[in-house]
Amino acid sequence: MELEDYLAGVRQAEQDRLTETERREQAVIEREQAALAREAAAVSREREAARRAVLVSAGATGSDLDDAVSLLHLPDDADTTALDEAVQELSQRRPELFGSPARDVPPAPGGAPASVLPPRPGNTERPPGAAGLEMARRRGLLPDTP
């Protein structure tokens, strides 16, 4: 603790010796360094997202996607054509990571195509309020009409 207190005192003494202009310059330098670090992190996240997007479009999902990302070896400055080639090579080396979409999607109930909703039951071409009128007639609140 004594060493930390001493170092803190030395830093404070150095800060006190600096002029206002030097303090501002130092603050600007610190902000620039922080901005560069944030920019580098953003570029890294963007690169990771682009690689994941290409792998997903090739058919990798779930834990296979994580495995494929870790097996994908590319330099940081690789362009999209190099990325596509690397994904093609990986899919040929490790086809188990890239499931076929037809095999992975469960069949729809009733044999209907998966993109089409099943039909609604009953007659849906009645005018608005017809169900309420029918219920009132059944309960005897309205006379039956032929």
PDB file of C-alpha atoms in Angstrom:
ATOM      1  CA  MET A   1       0.000   0.000   0.000  1.00  0.00           C
ATOM      2  CA  GLU A   2       2.816   2.409   0.777  1.00  0.00           C
ATOM      3  CA  LEU A   3       4.291   2.006  -2.697  1.00  0.00           C
ATOM      4  CA  GLU A   4       0.908   2.621  -4.320  1.00  0.00           C
ATOM      5  CA  ASP A   5       0.399   5.740  -2.208  1.00  0.00           C
ATOM      6  CA  TYR A   6       3.854   6.976  -3.126  1.00  0.00           C
ATOM      7  CA  LEU A   7       3.226   6.377  -6.853  1.00  0.00           C
ATOM      8  CA  ALA A   8      -0.124   8.133  -6.628  1.00  0.00           C
ATOM      9  CA  GLY A   9       1.584  11.084  -4.981  1.00  0.00           C
ATOM     10  CA  VAL A  10       4.240  11.183  -7.702  1.00  0.00           C
ATOM     11  CA  ARG A  11       1.566  11.126 -10.404  1.00  0.00           C
ATOM     12  CA  GLN A  12      -0.318  13.901  -8.666  1.00  0.00           C
ATOM     13  CA  ALA A  13       2.848  15.982  -8.399  1.00  0.00           C
ATOM     14  CA  GLU A  14       3.526  15.497 -12.112  1.00  0.00           C
ATOM     15  CA  GLN A  15      -0.043  16.557 -12.922  1.00  0.00           C
ATOM     16  CA  ASP A  16       0.350  19.651 -10.753  1.00  0.00           C
ATOM     17  CA  ARG A  17       3.528  20.626 -12.614  1.00  0.00           C
ATOM     18  CA  LEU A  18       1.846  20.404 -16.004  1.00  0.00           C
ATOM     19  CA  THR A  19       0.424  23.539 -17.455  1.00  0.00           C
ATOM     20  CA  GLU A  20      -3.186  23.745 -18.519  1.00  0.00           C
ATOM     21  CA  THR A  21      -2.205  23.352 -22.184  1.00  0.00           C
ATOM     22  CA  GLU A  22      -0.187  20.234 -21.467  1.00  0.00           C
ATOM     23  CA  ARG A  23      -3.108  18.750 -19.521  1.00  0.00           C
ATOM     24  CA  ARG A  24      -5.433  19.378 -22.443  1.00  0.00           C
ATOM     25  CA  GLU A  25      -2.962  17.833 -24.873  1.00  0.00           C
ATOM     26  CA  GLN A  26      -2.654  14.794 -22.648  1.00  0.00           C
ATOM     27  CA  ALA A  27      -6.458  14.467 -22.440  1.00  0.00           C
ATOM     28  CA  VAL A  28      -6.729  14.684 -26.234  1.00  0.00           C
ATOM     29  CA  ILE A  29      -4.095  11.968 -26.649  1.00  0.00           C
ATOM     30  CA  GLU A  30      -5.957   9.708 -24.197  1.00  0.00           C
ATOM     31  CA  ARG A  31      -9.264  10.264 -26.030  1.00  0.00           C
ATOM     32  CA  GLU A  32      -7.621   9.482 -29.379  1.00  0.00           C
ATOM     33  CA  GLN A  33      -6.163   6.265 -27.996  1.00  0.00           C
ATOM     34  CA  ALA A  34      -9.563   5.256 -26.609  1.00  0.00           C
ATOM     35  CA  ALA A  35     -11.211   6.040 -29.962  1.00  0.00           C
ATOM     36  CA  LEU A  36      -8.628   3.945 -31.810  1.00  0.00           C
ATOM     37  CA  ALA A  37      -9.219   1.052 -29.424  1.00  0.00           C
ATOM     38  CA  ARG A  38     -13.011   1.296 -29.933  1.00  0.00           C
ATOM     39  CA  GLU A  39     -12.525   1.430 -33.706  1.00  0.00           C
ATOM     40  CA  ALA A  40     -10.287  -1.655 -33.659  1.00  0.00           C
ATOM     41  CA  ALA A  41     -12.877  -3.528 -31.591  1.00  0.00           C
ATOM     42  CA  ALA A  42     -15.648  -2.506 -34.009  1.00  0.00           C
ATOM     43  CA  VAL A  43     -13.622  -3.695 -37.008  1.00  0.00           C
ATOM     44  CA  SER A  44     -13.005  -7.000 -35.259  1.00  0.00           C
ATOM     45  CA  ARG A  45     -16.736  -7.442 -34.504  1.00  0.00           C
ATOM     46  CA  GLU A  46     -17.632  -6.572 -38.097  1.00  0.00           C
ATOM     47  CA  ARG A  47     -15.117  -9.094 -39.441  1.00  0.00           C
ATOM     48  CA  GLU A  48     -16.506 -11.777 -37.126  1.00  0.00           C
ATOM     49  CA  ALA A  49     -20.092 -11.001 -38.183  1.00  0.00           C
ATOM     50  CA  ALA A  50     -19.188 -11.171 -41.885  1.00  0.00           C
ATOM     51  CA  ARG A  51     -17.530 -14.557 -41.408  1.00  0.00           C
ATOM     52  CA  ARG A  52     -20.498 -15.873 -39.451  1.00  0.00           C
ATOM     53  CA  ALA A  53     -22.925 -14.615 -42.110  1.00  0.00           C
ATOM     54  CA  VAL A  54     -21.077 -16.438 -44.890  1.00  0.00           C
ATOM     55  CA  LEU A  55     -20.912 -19.613 -42.796  1.00  0.00           C
ATOM     56  CA  VAL A  56     -24.624 -19.431 -41.997  1.00  0.00           C
ATOM     57  CA  SER A  57     -25.462 -18.996 -45.674  1.00  0.00           C
ATOM     58  CA  ALA A  58     -23.370 -22.118 -46.338  1.00  0.00           C
ATOM     59  CA  GLY A  59     -25.504 -24.075 -43.839  1.00  0.00           C
ATOM     60  CA  ALA A  60     -23.647 -23.977 -40.515  1.00  0.00           C
ATOM     61  CA  THR A  61     -25.874 -23.468 -37.456  1.00  0.00           C
ATOM     62  CA  GLY A  62     -25.682 -23.673 -33.668  1.00  0.00           C
ATOM     63  CA  SER A  63     -22.558 -25.200 -32.183  1.00  0.00           C
ATOM     64  CA  ASP A  64     -21.448 -26.231 -35.687  1.00  0.00           C
ATOM     65  CA  LEU A  65     -21.310 -22.540 -36.542  1.00  0.00           C
ATOM     66  CA  ASP A  66     -19.002 -21.848 -33.597  1.00  0.00           C
ATOM     67  CA  ASP A  67     -16.796 -24.774 -34.627  1.00  0.00           C
ATOM     68  CA  ALA A  68     -16.702 -23.574 -38.238  1.00  0.00           C
ATOM     69  CA  VAL A  69     -15.714 -20.050 -37.144  1.00  0.00           C
ATOM     70  CA  SER A  70     -12.841 -21.428 -35.090  1.00  0.00           C
ATOM     71  CA  LEU A  71     -11.681 -23.656 -37.983  1.00  0.00           C
ATOM     72  CA  LEU A  72     -11.827 -20.864 -40.552  1.00  0.00           C
ATOM     73  CA  HIS A  73      -8.268 -19.608 -41.046  1.00  0.00           C
ATOM     74  CA  LEU A  74      -8.052 -16.255 -42.814  1.00  0.00           C
ATOM     75  CA  PRO A  75      -5.839 -13.207 -42.489  1.00  0.00           C
ATOM     76  CA  ASP A  76      -7.494 -10.157 -40.972  1.00  0.00           C
ATOM     77  CA  ASP A  77      -7.368  -8.235 -44.246  1.00  0.00           C
ATOM     78  CA  ALA A  78      -9.010 -10.996 -46.357  1.00  0.00           C
ATOM     79  CA  ASP A  79     -11.597  -9.839 -48.906  1.00  0.00           C
ATOM     80  CA  THR A  80     -14.962 -11.461 -49.654  1.00  0.00           C
ATOM     81  CA  THR A  81     -13.659 -13.699 -52.434  1.00  0.00           C
ATOM     82  CA  ALA A  82     -10.981 -15.133 -50.136  1.00  0.00           C
ATOM     83  CA  LEU A  83     -13.644 -15.617 -47.458  1.00  0.00           C
ATOM     84  CA  ASP A  84     -15.934 -17.446 -49.891  1.00  0.00           C
ATOM     85  CA  GLU A  85     -13.080 -19.679 -51.039  1.00  0.00           C
ATOM     86  CA  ALA A  86     -12.104 -20.493 -47.452  1.00  0.00           C
ATOM     87  CA  VAL A  87     -15.704 -21.394 -46.593  1.00  0.00           C
ATOM     88  CA  GLN A  88     -15.936 -23.626 -49.691  1.00  0.00           C
ATOM     89  CA  GLU A  89     -12.703 -25.363 -48.708  1.00  0.00           C
ATOM     90  CA  LEU A  90     -13.901 -25.831 -45.130  1.00  0.00           C
ATOM     91  CA  SER A  91     -17.249 -27.222 -46.290  1.00  0.00           C
ATOM     92  CA  GLN A  92     -15.405 -29.779 -48.423  1.00  0.00           C
ATOM     93  CA  ARG A  93     -13.052 -30.740 -45.572  1.00  0.00           C
ATOM     94  CA  ARG A  94     -15.748 -30.820 -42.875  1.00  0.00           C
ATOM     95  CA  PRO A  95     -19.173 -31.441 -44.487  1.00  0.00           C
ATOM     96  CA  GLU A  96     -20.659 -32.470 -41.125  1.00  0.00           C
ATOM     97  CA  LEU A  97     -20.531 -28.814 -39.989  1.00  0.00           C
ATOM     98  CA  PHE A  98     -22.710 -27.718 -42.900  1.00  0.00           C
ATOM     99  CA  GLY A  99     -26.039 -29.541 -42.715  1.00  0.00           C
ATOM    100  CA  SER A 100     -28.282 -29.534 -45.743  1.00  0.00           C
ATOM    101  CA  PRO A 101     -31.349 -27.313 -45.225  1.00  0.00           C
ATOM    102  CA  ALA A 102     -33.712 -29.990 -46.545  1.00  0.00           C
ATOM    103  CA  ARG A 103     -32.455 -32.490 -43.974  1.00  0.00           C
ATOM    104  CA  ASP A 104     -32.432 -30.114 -40.998  1.00  0.00           C
ATOM    105  CA  VAL A 105     -35.937 -28.626 -41.363  1.00  0.00           C
ATOM    106  CA  PRO A 106     -38.643 -30.839 -39.870  1.00  0.00           C
ATOM    107  CA  PRO A 107     -41.587 -31.616 -42.125  1.00  0.00           C
ATOM    108  CA  ALA A 108     -44.656 -29.457 -41.794  1.00  0.00           C
ATOM    109  CA  PRO A 109     -47.756 -30.997 -40.175  1.00  0.00           C
ATOM    110  CA  GLY A 110     -50.197 -32.504 -42.630  1.00  0.00           C
ATOM    111  CA  GLY A 111     -47.664 -32.538 -45.444  1.00  0.00           C
ATOM    112  CA  ALA A 112     -48.193 -28.864 -46.258  1.00  0.00           C
ATOM    113  CA  PRO A 113     -45.262 -26.758 -47.423  1.00  0.00           C
ATOM    114  CA  ALA A 114     -43.401 -25.251 -44.479  1.00  0.00           C
ATOM    115  CA  SER A 115     -43.840 -21.694 -45.762  1.00  0.00           C
ATOM    116  CA  VAL A 116     -47.640 -21.862 -46.055  1.00  0.00           C
ATOM    117  CA  LEU A 117     -49.940 -21.565 -43.066  1.00  0.00           C
ATOM    118  CA  PRO A 118     -52.575 -24.281 -42.675  1.00  0.00           C
ATOM    119  CA  PRO A 119     -56.097 -23.270 -43.715  1.00  0.00           C
ATOM    120  CA  ARG A 120     -58.388 -21.851 -41.061  1.00  0.00           C
ATOM    121  CA  PRO A 121     -61.257 -24.087 -40.078  1.00  0.00           C
ATOM    122  CA  GLY A 122     -64.818 -23.135 -40.917  1.00  0.00           C
ATOM    123  CA  ASN A 123     -66.350 -20.690 -43.296  1.00  0.00           C
ATOM    124  CA  THR A 124     -64.531 -17.375 -43.042  1.00  0.00           C
ATOM    125  CA  GLU A 125     -66.595 -15.566 -45.682  1.00  0.00           C
ATOM    126  CA  ARG A 126     -69.373 -14.419 -43.321  1.00  0.00           C
ATOM    127  CA  PRO A 127     -70.024 -10.730 -42.800  1.00  0.00           C
ATOM    128  CA  PRO A 128     -68.810  -9.128 -39.589  1.00  0.00           C
ATOM    129  CA  GLY A 129     -71.188  -9.738 -36.679  1.00  0.00           C
ATOM    130  CA  ALA A 130     -72.751 -12.883 -38.176  1.00  0.00           C
ATOM    131  CA  ALA A 131     -71.386 -15.098 -35.396  1.00  0.00           C
ATOM    132  CA  GLY A 132     -72.948 -12.871 -32.712  1.00  0.00           C
ATOM    133  CA  LEU A 133     -76.316 -12.862 -34.458  1.00  0.00           C
ATOM    134  CA  GLU A 134     -76.211 -16.655 -34.793  1.00  0.00           C
ATOM    135  CA  MET A 135     -75.413 -17.018 -31.082  1.00  0.00           C
ATOM    136  CA  ALA A 136     -78.285 -14.673 -30.153  1.00  0.00           C
ATOM    137  CA  ARG A 137     -80.689 -16.736 -32.301  1.00  0.00           C
ATOM    138  CA  ARG A 138     -79.548 -19.975 -30.649  1.00  0.00           C
ATOM    139  CA  ARG A 139     -80.203 -18.483 -27.211  1.00  0.00           C
ATOM    140  CA  GLY A 140     -83.632 -17.351 -28.256  1.00  0.00           C
ATOM    141  CA  LEU A 141     -82.915 -13.623 -28.064  1.00  0.00           C
ATOM    142  CA  LEU A 142     -83.728 -13.113 -31.758  1.00  0.00           C
ATOM    143  CA  PRO A 143     -86.375 -14.839 -33.855  1.00  0.00           C
ATOM    144  CA  ASP A 144     -85.183 -17.510 -36.286  1.00  0.00           C
ATOM    145  CA  THR A 145     -85.130 -16.298 -39.889  1.00  0.00           C
ATOM    146  CA  PRO A 146     -85.408 -18.785 -42.725  1.00  0.00           C
TER     147      PRO A 146
END
